Amino acid sequence: MADPVHALSRAFQEAITAAFGAEHAGADPSLRRSSHADYQANAAMALGKRLGRPPREVAAAIVGALQLGGICRKVEIAGPGFVNLTLEDAYLTRELADTASSGRLGIAPAAQPETVIVDYSGPNAAKEMHVGHLRSTIIGDALARVLEALGHRVIRQNHLGDWGTPFGMLIEHMLDLGEAAASQELSVGDLDAFYRQARAKFDGDPAFAERSRRRVVRLQGGDEQTLGLWRQLVRESTRYFESVYRRLGVTLTEADFAGESFYNPMLLDVLAELGQKGLARESEGALCVFPAGFTGKGGEPLPLIVRKQDGGYGYATTDLAAIRHRLTTVGAQRLIYVVGAPQSQHFAMVFATAREAGWLRPPARAEHVAFGSVLGADKKMFKTRSGDTVKLSDLLDEAVERATKVVREKNPELDAEAAGAVARAVGVGAVKYADLSSDRIKDYVFDWDRMLAFEGNTAPYLMYAHARIRSIFRKAGVESPRGVGITVGEPAERALALELLRFGAVLEDVAATLEPHRLCGYLFELAGSFTTFYERCPVLRAESEEVRRSRLALCDLTAEVLAKGLGLLGIEAPERM
Ligand code: ARG
């Protein structure tokens, strides 16, 4: 692990154990960057309190036992008991060389690679994807990429809503329109109009409603002709979703689609097993599971309905079949559901039921990666001016259009083709980054000007920082140096180097917390450290050839980490902008 904090933490833990006994082995060394040295450890504060001894004395005992030979050149106790640490230059050079040479940039493969299922996107057939699906798609894709980079086996699953009672009316509406006309409407992504028309007829025309109900019965009964029509309907909307994925540059493919209908053949088995295990019982004509610990307002147990009164199966039944399949058939150790916060209770109940049924057992675990809403400038739900759901393809058109202006202003010299490609990358990148960089559980305001700005924690800022470093090499007509030793002297140079060494640890943090904004924050800080370095330390005009080469190597490594980090967020990093 390249981040020196790891080696230092370990050394502190050993010293604390040596000085105060194994019962304190777990004490937090509390290491952070310091303005007085490279790092400072504040362990003695908490430990002193616990031991009832002055922190300075505790710090002295720790330092006395510390074995930092080869890692630190200076260890000093300061103030009430902080321990200031300065790394050995050779150690820093070695860690930087390690980071740069392996091409892995300090990303260490997980000691225990897991099979991880990431359930994301999950739009509903014959309905427009809404911004909630957009968030799920963007966040889920970033998490899948990060987990993969750490060596886990990632299985992407797109839990498409492709089954249920609305399909009766949707199929009848398709027949009324004529299959060709219906296909046309669906494939261009006019899904909401299609759905609304069907709904209006269902509500206003009793004969149509009756036909729709009979159609549902035939669909569920496995009638071949009906299934054919249903498949066609799903295929057309799937095609539209795929076109959105391509434009967004997300890694979901057709092979990752496992819609609700995929679990139909498993539903009876799931019910039978829940019955056998005494987990399901009749309640008001429906079959329900009552997982422990979930109660309604009046304290009554809350049901998870697994078979409705009319004999049909719903969202909960399908998710139970899916979790059982993922754990017992696929054998995944980690299940990640990237779905909006309003479904928190649903997932908590599904997970609890899976635990009671014995499907979900440690070390396997299930996590609901919840997220907040996207708001408009008025702080209300993000909608079009007419109050409709924002159509994703329109949103992406607008993003690229706005980015085109911004890119042209920034660099009028870029030729038309390059400018077009950069505008696409900036537009899509800005939308994604705005989403990923905010703490996902919070709502965020969708603001074109802010997300497209070249200042602040934005995609254009980071993309530009990367392109600017690449331009240093282009302008000087030098190749990116590989295998050149980096030696750090100046404080700004040192700060940049220490920041670079954190990359792998940041990815591990994202994998553990499933919070992509931590990676965004890191890249933003890295770009800031680079700017300070570049202002203070001449690169091409460095005082000696050796320093020049070392600094060029530092620039190159920064560009690599920025590009890799953006890539893991699903954002392109063009060479020039
Ligand atoms: N189709 C669902 C919706 O639009 C999202 C599916 C999420 N995944 C799941 N396994 N339930 O709300």
Coordinates of C-alpha atoms and ligand atoms in Angstrom, one line a residue:
M1 CA 0.0 0.0 0.0
A2 CA 1.6 3.2 -1.2
D3 CA 0.0 5.6 1.3
P4 CA 2.6 6.2 4.0
V5 CA -0.3 6.6 6.5
H6 CA -0.7 2.8 6.4
A7 CA 2.9 2.0 7.3
L8 CA 2.9 4.8 10.0
S9 CA -0.4 3.6 11.5
R10 CA 0.9 0.1 11.8
A11 CA 4.1 1.3 13.5
F12 CA 2.1 3.4 15.9
Q13 CA -0.2 0.5 16.8
E14 CA 2.8 -1.7 17.5
A15 CA 4.4 1.0 19.6
I16 CA 1.2 1.6 21.6
T17 CA 1.0 -2.2 22.2
A18 CA 4.6 -2.3 23.3
A19 CA 4.3 0.7 25.6
F20 CA 0.8 0.1 27.1
G21 CA -0.1 -3.5 26.5
A22 CA -2.2 -5.5 24.0
E23 CA -5.5 -4.1 25.4
H24 CA -4.7 -0.8 23.7
A25 CA -3.7 -2.4 20.4
G26 CA -6.8 -1.1 18.7
A27 CA -6.2 2.5 19.7
D28 CA -6.6 5.0 16.8
P29 CA -3.2 6.5 15.9
S30 CA -5.2 9.4 14.5
L31 CA -2.8 10.3 11.8
R32 CA -3.3 13.4 9.5
R33 CA -1.4 15.7 7.3
S34 CA 0.3 18.5 9.2
S35 CA 1.5 22.0 8.3
H36 CA 4.5 21.6 10.6
A37 CA 5.7 18.3 9.2
D38 CA 4.5 15.6 6.8
Y39 CA 2.1 14.1 9.2
Q40 CA 1.0 14.4 12.8
A41 CA -0.3 11.6 15.1
N42 CA -2.8 12.7 17.8
A43 CA -3.1 9.2 19.4
A44 CA -1.7 10.4 22.8
M45 CA -4.6 12.7 23.4
A46 CA -7.3 10.0 23.6
L47 CA -5.0 7.5 25.1
G48 CA -3.9 9.9 27.8
K49 CA -7.4 10.4 28.8
R50 CA -8.1 6.7 28.9
L51 CA -5.0 6.0 31.0
G52 CA -5.4 9.1 33.2
R53 CA -1.9 10.2 32.3
P54 CA -0.6 13.5 30.7
P55 CA -0.7 13.1 26.9
R56 CA 2.8 14.4 26.6
E57 CA 4.1 11.6 28.8
V58 CA 2.0 9.1 26.8
A59 CA 3.5 10.6 23.5
A60 CA 7.0 10.2 24.9
A61 CA 6.3 6.5 25.7
I62 CA 4.9 5.9 22.2
V63 CA 7.9 7.6 20.5
G64 CA 10.2 5.6 22.7
A65 CA 8.8 2.4 21.4
L66 CA 8.3 3.5 17.8
Q67 CA 10.2 1.7 15.1
L68 CA 10.3 3.9 12.1
G69 CA 13.7 3.2 10.8
G70 CA 13.8 3.8 7.0
I71 CA 10.4 5.5 7.1
C72 CA 10.9 8.7 9.0
R73 CA 13.8 11.0 9.3
K74 CA 12.4 13.1 12.1
V75 CA 9.9 12.3 14.9
E76 CA 9.1 15.2 17.3
I77 CA 6.7 15.7 20.2
A78 CA 5.0 19.1 20.0
G79 CA 2.5 21.0 22.1
P80 CA 0.4 19.0 24.5
G81 CA 1.4 15.7 22.9
F82 CA 1.2 15.7 19.2
V83 CA 3.8 13.6 17.4
N84 CA 5.1 15.3 14.2
L85 CA 6.5 13.0 11.6
T86 CA 8.8 13.8 8.6
L87 CA 9.4 11.0 6.1
E88 CA 12.7 9.9 4.9
D89 CA 13.3 11.3 1.4
A90 CA 14.5 7.9 0.1
Y91 CA 11.3 6.3 1.4
L92 CA 9.2 8.8 -0.4
T93 CA 11.1 8.3 -3.6
R94 CA 10.7 4.6 -3.4
E95 CA 7.0 4.7 -2.8
L96 CA 6.6 7.2 -5.7
A97 CA 8.6 4.9 -8.0
D98 CA 6.4 2.0 -6.9
T99 CA 3.3 3.9 -7.6
A100 CA 4.4 5.1 -11.0
S101 CA 6.2 2.1 -12.3
S102 CA 3.6 -0.6 -11.8
G103 CA 1.1 1.5 -13.8
R104 CA -1.4 0.6 -11.1
L105 CA -1.0 4.0 -9.5
G106 CA -1.0 2.6 -6.0
I107 CA -4.1 0.6 -6.5
A108 CA -3.5 -2.6 -4.6
P109 CA -5.6 -5.6 -5.5
A110 CA -8.0 -6.6 -2.7
A111 CA -6.6 -9.2 -0.4
Q112 CA -9.9 -11.1 -0.6
P113 CA -11.5 -10.5 -3.9
E114 CA -15.3 -10.9 -3.7
T115 CA -18.1 -11.5 -6.1
V116 CA -20.1 -8.3 -5.9
I117 CA -23.5 -7.7 -7.6
V118 CA -24.3 -4.1 -8.3
D119 CA -28.0 -3.6 -9.0
Y120 CA -28.4 -0.3 -10.7
S121 CA -30.3 1.8 -13.2
G122 CA -33.5 -0.4 -13.1
P123 CA -35.8 1.8 -15.3
N124 CA -39.3 0.6 -16.2
A125 CA -40.2 -0.6 -19.6
A126 CA -42.4 1.7 -21.6
K127 CA -41.8 4.5 -19.2
E128 CA -39.3 7.4 -19.4
M129 CA -36.2 7.0 -17.2
H130 CA -36.5 9.7 -14.6
V131 CA -33.7 11.5 -12.8
G132 CA -33.8 8.9 -10.1
H133 CA -32.8 6.3 -12.6
L134 CA -30.2 8.7 -13.9
R135 CA -28.7 9.0 -10.4
S136 CA -28.8 5.2 -9.9
T137 CA -27.1 4.7 -13.3
I138 CA -24.3 7.2 -12.7
I139 CA -23.6 6.2 -9.1
G140 CA -23.9 2.5 -9.7
D141 CA -21.6 2.6 -12.7
A142 CA -18.9 4.5 -10.8
L143 CA -19.1 2.0 -7.9
A144 CA -18.9 -1.0 -10.3
R145 CA -15.8 0.5 -11.9
V146 CA -14.1 1.2 -8.6
L147 CA -14.8 -2.3 -7.2
E148 CA -13.5 -3.8 -10.4
A149 CA -10.3 -1.8 -10.3
L150 CA -9.7 -3.2 -6.8
G151 CA -9.8 -6.7 -8.3
H152 CA -13.4 -7.8 -7.3
R153 CA -15.5 -9.8 -9.6
V154 CA -18.4 -7.4 -10.4
I155 CA -21.7 -8.5 -11.8
R156 CA -23.8 -5.7 -13.0
Q157 CA -27.6 -6.2 -12.9
N158 CA -30.2 -4.0 -14.4
H159 CA -33.4 -4.9 -12.6
L160 CA -35.7 -3.6 -15.3
G161 CA -39.4 -3.2 -14.5
D162 CA -40.7 -5.4 -17.2
W163 CA -43.6 -7.2 -15.7
G164 CA -46.9 -6.6 -13.9
T165 CA -50.4 -5.4 -14.5
P166 CA -49.6 -2.3 -16.6
F167 CA -48.4 -4.6 -19.4
G168 CA -52.1 -5.6 -20.1
M169 CA -53.0 -2.0 -21.1
L170 CA -49.7 -1.4 -22.8
I171 CA -50.0 -4.4 -25.0
E172 CA -53.6 -3.5 -25.9
H173 CA -52.5 0.0 -26.7
M174 CA -49.7 -1.3 -28.9
L175 CA -52.3 -3.4 -30.8
D176 CA -54.6 -0.4 -31.3
L177 CA -51.7 1.7 -32.7
G178 CA -50.5 -1.1 -34.9
E179 CA -47.2 -2.7 -34.0
A180 CA -45.2 -0.7 -36.5
A181 CA -46.4 2.6 -35.3
A182 CA -46.0 1.5 -31.7
S183 CA -42.4 0.4 -32.3
Q184 CA -41.6 3.7 -33.9
E185 CA -42.9 5.7 -30.9
L186 CA -41.1 3.5 -28.4
S187 CA -37.8 3.4 -30.2
V188 CA -37.4 7.1 -30.4
G189 CA -37.9 7.2 -26.7
D190 CA -41.4 8.7 -26.6
L191 CA -42.1 6.3 -23.8
D192 CA -44.1 8.6 -21.5
A193 CA -46.6 9.6 -24.3
F194 CA -47.1 6.0 -25.0
Y195 CA -47.7 5.2 -21.4
R196 CA -50.0 8.2 -20.8
Q197 CA -52.2 7.3 -23.8
A198 CA -52.6 3.8 -22.6
R199 CA -53.4 5.0 -19.1
A200 CA -56.0 7.5 -20.4
K201 CA -57.8 4.8 -22.4
F202 CA -57.7 2.5 -19.4
D203 CA -59.3 5.1 -17.2
G204 CA -61.8 6.4 -19.7
D205 CA -62.9 3.4 -21.8
P206 CA -64.4 0.4 -19.9
A207 CA -64.1 -1.9 -22.9
F208 CA -60.4 -1.1 -23.2
A209 CA -60.0 -1.7 -19.5
E210 CA -61.7 -5.0 -19.7
R211 CA -59.5 -6.1 -22.7
S212 CA -56.4 -5.0 -20.7
R213 CA -57.4 -7.1 -17.7
R214 CA -58.0 -10.1 -19.9
R215 CA -54.6 -9.5 -21.5
V216 CA -52.8 -9.6 -18.1
V217 CA -54.4 -12.9 -17.4
R218 CA -53.1 -14.3 -20.7
L219 CA -49.7 -12.8 -20.2
Q220 CA -49.4 -14.4 -16.8
G221 CA -50.8 -17.7 -18.1
G222 CA -48.0 -17.8 -20.6
D223 CA -50.0 -17.4 -23.8
E224 CA -47.5 -17.4 -26.7
Q225 CA -49.0 -14.6 -28.8
T226 CA -49.3 -12.3 -25.8
L227 CA -45.7 -13.1 -24.7
G228 CA -44.5 -12.3 -28.2
L229 CA -46.2 -8.8 -28.0
W230 CA -44.8 -8.3 -24.5
R231 CA -41.3 -9.1 -25.7
Q232 CA -41.6 -6.7 -28.5
L233 CA -42.7 -3.9 -26.2
V234 CA -39.8 -4.6 -23.8
R235 CA -37.3 -4.9 -26.6
E236 CA -38.2 -1.5 -28.0
S237 CA -37.8 0.3 -24.7
T238 CA -34.6 -1.7 -23.9
R239 CA -33.2 -0.4 -27.1
Y240 CA -34.0 3.2 -26.0
F241 CA -32.4 2.6 -22.6
E242 CA -29.3 1.3 -24.3
S243 CA -29.0 4.3 -26.5
V244 CA -29.1 6.5 -23.3
Y245 CA -26.4 4.3 -21.7
R246 CA -24.2 4.6 -24.8
R247 CA -24.5 8.4 -24.7
L248 CA -23.8 8.5 -21.0
G249 CA -20.8 6.2 -21.5
V250 CA -21.9 3.8 -18.8
T251 CA -20.7 0.2 -18.8
L252 CA -24.1 -1.5 -18.7
T253 CA -24.8 -3.8 -21.6
E254 CA -27.6 -5.9 -22.8
A255 CA -26.0 -8.9 -21.0
D256 CA -26.6 -7.1 -17.7
F257 CA -30.4 -6.9 -18.1
A258 CA -32.1 -9.1 -15.7
G259 CA -35.6 -7.7 -15.4
E260 CA -38.3 -8.6 -13.0
S261 CA -39.6 -11.2 -15.5
F262 CA -36.3 -13.1 -15.2
Y263 CA -37.4 -14.2 -11.7
N264 CA -40.9 -15.4 -12.7
P265 CA -39.9 -19.1 -12.9
M266 CA -38.5 -18.9 -9.3
L267 CA -41.4 -17.3 -7.6
L268 CA -43.3 -20.4 -6.6
D269 CA -40.2 -22.0 -5.1
V270 CA -39.6 -18.9 -3.1
L271 CA -43.1 -18.9 -1.7
A272 CA -42.8 -22.6 -0.9
E273 CA -39.6 -22.1 0.9
L274 CA -40.9 -19.2 2.9
G275 CA -43.9 -21.3 3.8
Q276 CA -41.8 -24.3 4.9
K277 CA -39.7 -22.1 7.1
G278 CA -42.8 -20.7 8.7
L279 CA -42.1 -17.2 7.5
A280 CA -45.2 -16.6 5.3
R281 CA -48.8 -16.4 6.5
E282 CA -52.2 -15.4 5.2
S283 CA -53.4 -11.9 6.2
E284 CA -56.5 -10.4 4.8
G285 CA -56.5 -12.7 1.8
A286 CA -52.8 -11.9 0.9
L287 CA -49.8 -14.0 1.7
C288 CA -47.3 -11.9 3.8
V289 CA -44.0 -12.1 5.5
F290 CA -43.6 -10.1 8.8
P291 CA -39.9 -9.7 9.3
A292 CA -39.0 -9.0 13.0
G293 CA -38.5 -5.4 14.0
F294 CA -40.7 -3.7 11.4
T295 CA -43.9 -2.1 12.8
G296 CA -46.4 0.4 11.7
K297 CA -47.5 3.6 13.4
G298 CA -49.7 1.7 15.9
G299 CA -47.0 -0.8 16.7
E300 CA -48.6 -3.5 14.5
P301 CA -46.2 -5.7 12.5
L302 CA -45.6 -4.5 9.0
P303 CA -46.2 -7.0 6.1
L304 CA -44.1 -7.6 3.1
I305 CA -46.8 -8.8 0.7
V306 CA -45.5 -11.8 -1.3
R307 CA -48.8 -12.8 -2.9
K308 CA -51.5 -10.2 -3.4
Q309 CA -55.2 -10.8 -2.8
D310 CA -55.8 -11.3 -6.5
G311 CA -53.1 -14.0 -6.6
G312 CA -50.6 -11.8 -8.4
Y313 CA -47.0 -11.3 -7.4
G314 CA -45.4 -7.9 -6.9
Y315 CA -42.2 -6.0 -6.5
A316 CA -41.4 -7.5 -3.1
T317 CA -41.8 -11.1 -4.3
T318 CA -39.5 -10.5 -7.2
D319 CA -36.9 -8.9 -5.0
L320 CA -37.0 -11.8 -2.6
A321 CA -36.5 -14.2 -5.6
A322 CA -33.7 -12.0 -6.8
I323 CA -31.8 -11.9 -3.5
R324 CA -32.2 -15.6 -3.0
H325 CA -30.9 -16.2 -6.6
R326 CA -28.0 -13.9 -6.1
L327 CA -26.9 -15.4 -2.8
T328 CA -27.6 -19.1 -3.3
T329 CA -27.3 -19.6 -7.0
V330 CA -24.8 -17.0 -8.1
G331 CA -23.0 -17.2 -4.7
A332 CA -22.2 -13.4 -4.4
Q333 CA -20.7 -12.2 -1.2
R334 CA -21.7 -8.6 -1.5
L335 CA -25.0 -7.3 -2.8
I336 CA -25.3 -3.6 -3.6
Y337 CA -28.6 -2.0 -4.5
V338 CA -28.3 1.5 -5.9
V339 CA -31.9 2.8 -5.5
G340 CA -33.4 6.0 -4.2
A341 CA -33.9 6.7 -0.6
P342 CA -37.8 6.3 -0.7
Q343 CA -37.2 2.5 -1.1
S344 CA -35.2 2.2 2.1
Q345 CA -37.8 0.4 4.0
H346 CA -38.5 -2.0 1.2
F347 CA -34.9 -3.1 1.0
A348 CA -34.5 -3.3 4.8
M349 CA -37.5 -5.7 4.9
V350 CA -36.2 -7.7 1.9
F351 CA -32.8 -8.0 3.6
A352 CA -34.4 -9.0 7.0
T353 CA -36.5 -11.6 5.3
A354 CA -33.5 -13.0 3.5
R355 CA -31.7 -13.2 6.8
E356 CA -34.6 -15.0 8.5
A357 CA -34.8 -17.4 5.6
G358 CA -31.1 -18.2 6.0
W359 CA -30.1 -17.0 2.5
L360 CA -28.2 -13.9 3.7
R361 CA -25.5 -15.0 6.2
P362 CA -22.2 -13.5 7.0
P363 CA -19.7 -13.0 5.4
A364 CA -22.3 -12.2 2.7
R365 CA -23.9 -8.8 3.1
A366 CA -26.5 -6.7 1.4
E367 CA -26.3 -2.9 1.2
H368 CA -28.8 -0.4 0.1
V369 CA -26.9 2.5 -1.5
A370 CA -29.6 5.2 -1.1
F371 CA -29.6 8.6 -2.6
G372 CA -31.5 11.8 -2.4
S373 CA -33.5 13.7 -5.1
V374 CA -32.4 16.1 -7.8
L375 CA -34.0 19.5 -7.3
G376 CA -34.6 22.3 -9.7
A377 CA -33.5 25.9 -9.1
D378 CA -36.7 26.4 -7.2
K379 CA -35.7 23.6 -4.7
K380 CA -38.6 21.5 -5.9
M381 CA -38.3 18.2 -7.8
F382 CA -36.4 18.6 -11.0
K383 CA -39.0 18.9 -13.8
T384 CA -39.3 20.5 -17.2
R385 CA -40.9 24.0 -17.3
S386 CA -44.2 22.4 -18.2
G387 CA -44.0 20.2 -15.2
D388 CA -43.1 16.9 -17.0
T389 CA -40.5 14.4 -16.3
V390 CA -37.2 15.5 -17.9
K391 CA -36.5 13.3 -20.8
L392 CA -32.9 12.0 -20.4
S393 CA -32.0 12.3 -24.1
D394 CA -33.1 15.9 -24.1
L395 CA -31.1 16.6 -20.9
L396 CA -28.0 15.1 -22.6
D397 CA -28.6 17.2 -25.7
E398 CA -28.7 20.3 -23.7
A399 CA -25.6 19.3 -21.7
V400 CA -23.6 19.0 -24.9
E401 CA -25.0 22.1 -26.4
R402 CA -24.1 24.2 -23.4
A403 CA -20.7 22.5 -23.1
T404 CA -20.0 23.4 -26.8
K405 CA -20.3 27.1 -25.9
V406 CA -18.2 26.8 -22.8
V407 CA -15.5 24.8 -24.6
R408 CA -15.4 27.2 -27.6
E409 CA -15.0 30.2 -25.3
K410 CA -12.2 28.5 -23.3
N411 CA -10.2 27.5 -26.4
P412 CA -11.2 29.0 -29.7
E413 CA -8.2 27.4 -31.3
L414 CA -9.5 23.8 -31.0
D415 CA -10.4 22.4 -34.5
A416 CA -14.1 21.6 -35.0
E417 CA -13.7 17.8 -34.6
A418 CA -11.7 18.0 -31.4
A419 CA -14.0 20.7 -30.1
G420 CA -17.0 18.4 -30.8
A421 CA -15.5 15.5 -28.9
V422 CA -14.4 17.6 -26.0
A423 CA -17.9 19.2 -25.8
R424 CA -19.5 15.8 -25.6
A425 CA -17.0 14.7 -22.9
V426 CA -17.5 17.9 -20.9
G427 CA -21.3 18.0 -21.2
V428 CA -21.8 14.4 -20.1
G429 CA -18.9 14.6 -17.6
A430 CA -20.4 17.7 -16.0
V431 CA -23.8 16.0 -15.5
K432 CA -22.2 12.9 -14.0
Y433 CA -19.7 14.8 -11.8
A434 CA -22.4 17.1 -10.4
D435 CA -24.2 14.0 -9.3
L436 CA -21.2 12.0 -8.0
S437 CA -19.5 14.9 -6.1
S438 CA -22.3 15.6 -3.7
D439 CA -22.9 13.4 -0.7
R440 CA -25.3 11.0 -2.3
I441 CA -27.8 10.8 0.5
K442 CA -28.5 14.5 0.3
D443 CA -30.7 16.2 -2.3
Y444 CA -28.8 18.4 -4.8
V445 CA -29.8 21.3 -7.0
F446 CA -29.3 20.7 -10.7
D447 CA -27.5 23.9 -11.8
W448 CA -26.1 24.1 -15.4
D449 CA -23.8 27.1 -14.7
R450 CA -22.2 25.6 -11.7
M451 CA -21.6 22.1 -13.1
L452 CA -20.1 23.6 -16.3
A453 CA -17.8 26.1 -14.6
F454 CA -14.1 25.8 -14.9
E455 CA -13.6 26.8 -11.3
G456 CA -14.6 24.8 -8.3
N457 CA -15.2 21.1 -7.7
T458 CA -16.5 20.3 -11.2
A459 CA -15.7 18.0 -14.1
P460 CA -14.5 20.8 -16.4
Y461 CA -12.1 22.0 -13.8
L462 CA -10.5 18.5 -13.4
M463 CA -10.6 17.7 -17.1
Y464 CA -8.9 21.0 -17.8
A465 CA -6.3 20.4 -15.0
H466 CA -5.5 17.1 -16.7
A467 CA -5.3 18.5 -20.2
R468 CA -3.1 21.4 -19.0
I469 CA -0.5 19.0 -17.6
R470 CA -0.5 17.1 -20.9
S471 CA 0.0 20.4 -22.7
I472 CA 3.2 20.9 -20.7
F473 CA 4.7 17.9 -22.5
R474 CA 3.3 18.9 -25.9
K475 CA 4.7 22.4 -25.7
A476 CA 8.1 21.3 -24.5
G477 CA 8.1 18.6 -27.1
V478 CA 9.1 16.0 -24.5
E479 CA 7.7 12.5 -23.9
S480 CA 6.1 11.7 -20.6
P481 CA 9.0 10.3 -18.6
R482 CA 8.7 6.7 -17.4
G483 CA 10.9 5.1 -14.8
V484 CA 12.5 8.4 -13.8
G485 CA 13.1 8.7 -10.1
I486 CA 11.1 11.4 -8.4
T487 CA 12.9 13.3 -5.6
V488 CA 11.0 15.9 -3.7
G489 CA 12.6 19.0 -2.2
E490 CA 10.2 22.0 -2.1
P491 CA 7.3 21.9 0.3
A492 CA 4.7 22.3 -2.5
E493 CA 6.4 19.4 -4.4
R494 CA 6.3 17.3 -1.3
A495 CA 2.7 18.1 -0.6
L496 CA 1.8 17.0 -4.2
A497 CA 3.7 13.8 -3.8
L498 CA 2.0 12.9 -0.5
E499 CA -1.4 13.6 -2.1
L500 CA -0.5 11.3 -5.1
L501 CA 0.3 8.4 -2.7
R502 CA -3.2 8.6 -1.2
F503 CA -5.0 7.5 -4.4
G504 CA -5.2 3.7 -3.7
A505 CA -6.4 4.3 -0.1
V506 CA -9.1 6.7 -1.4
L507 CA -10.4 4.0 -3.7
E508 CA -10.5 1.5 -0.9
D509 CA -12.4 4.1 1.1
V510 CA -14.9 4.4 -1.7
A511 CA -15.3 0.7 -2.0
A512 CA -16.0 0.4 1.7
T513 CA -18.4 3.4 2.1
L514 CA -19.8 3.2 -1.4
E515 CA -19.5 7.0 -1.5
P516 CA -18.1 8.2 -4.8
H517 CA -17.9 11.9 -3.6
R518 CA -14.8 10.9 -1.6
L519 CA -13.0 10.2 -4.9
C520 CA -14.3 13.5 -6.3
G521 CA -13.0 15.4 -3.2
Y522 CA -9.7 13.7 -3.5
L523 CA -9.2 14.6 -7.2
F524 CA -10.2 18.2 -6.5
E525 CA -7.6 18.4 -3.7
L526 CA -5.0 16.8 -6.0
A527 CA -5.6 19.3 -8.7
G528 CA -5.3 22.1 -6.2
S529 CA -2.0 20.7 -4.9
F530 CA -0.8 20.5 -8.5
T531 CA -1.7 24.1 -9.1
T532 CA 0.3 25.2 -6.0
F533 CA 3.2 23.1 -7.1
Y534 CA 3.2 24.4 -10.6
E535 CA 3.1 28.0 -9.4
R536 CA 5.9 27.6 -7.0
C537 CA 8.2 25.1 -8.6
P538 CA 9.5 25.7 -12.1
V539 CA 9.3 22.5 -14.2
L540 CA 10.7 23.2 -17.7
R541 CA 13.0 25.8 -16.3
A542 CA 14.1 23.9 -13.2
E543 CA 17.5 24.6 -11.8
S544 CA 19.0 21.4 -13.1
E545 CA 18.3 18.7 -15.6
E546 CA 17.8 16.2 -12.8
V547 CA 15.2 18.3 -11.0
R548 CA 13.5 19.0 -14.4
R549 CA 13.2 15.3 -15.1
S550 CA 11.9 14.6 -11.6
R551 CA 9.3 17.3 -11.8
L552 CA 8.2 16.2 -15.3
A553 CA 7.7 12.7 -13.8
L554 CA 5.7 14.2 -11.0
C555 CA 3.5 16.1 -13.6
D556 CA 3.1 12.9 -15.5
L557 CA 2.0 10.9 -12.5
T558 CA -0.5 13.6 -11.5
A559 CA -2.0 13.5 -15.0
E560 CA -2.2 9.7 -14.8
V561 CA -4.0 9.7 -11.5
L562 CA -6.4 12.5 -12.6
A563 CA -7.2 10.5 -15.8
K564 CA -7.6 7.2 -13.9
G565 CA -9.7 8.8 -11.2
L566 CA -12.0 10.5 -13.7
G567 CA -12.2 7.2 -15.6
L568 CA -13.4 5.4 -12.5
L569 CA -16.1 8.0 -12.2
G570 CA -17.0 7.2 -15.8
I571 CA -15.7 10.6 -17.1
E572 CA -13.4 11.0 -20.0
A573 CA -10.2 13.0 -19.8
P574 CA -9.3 14.4 -23.2
E575 CA -5.6 15.1 -23.9
R576 CA -6.3 18.6 -25.0
M577 CA -9.1 21.0 -24.3
Ligands
ARG1 N1 -37.6 -0.4 -11.3 C1 -37.5 0.1 -10.0 C2 -38.0 1.5 -9.9 O1 -38.1 2.2 -10.9 C3 -36.0 0.1 -9.5 C4 -35.4 -1.3 -9.4 C5 -34.4 -1.3 -8.3 N2 -33.8 -2.7 -8.1 C6 -34.4 -3.6 -7.4 N3 -33.8 -4.8 -7.3 N4 -35.6 -3.4 -6.9 O2 -38.2 2.0 -8.8

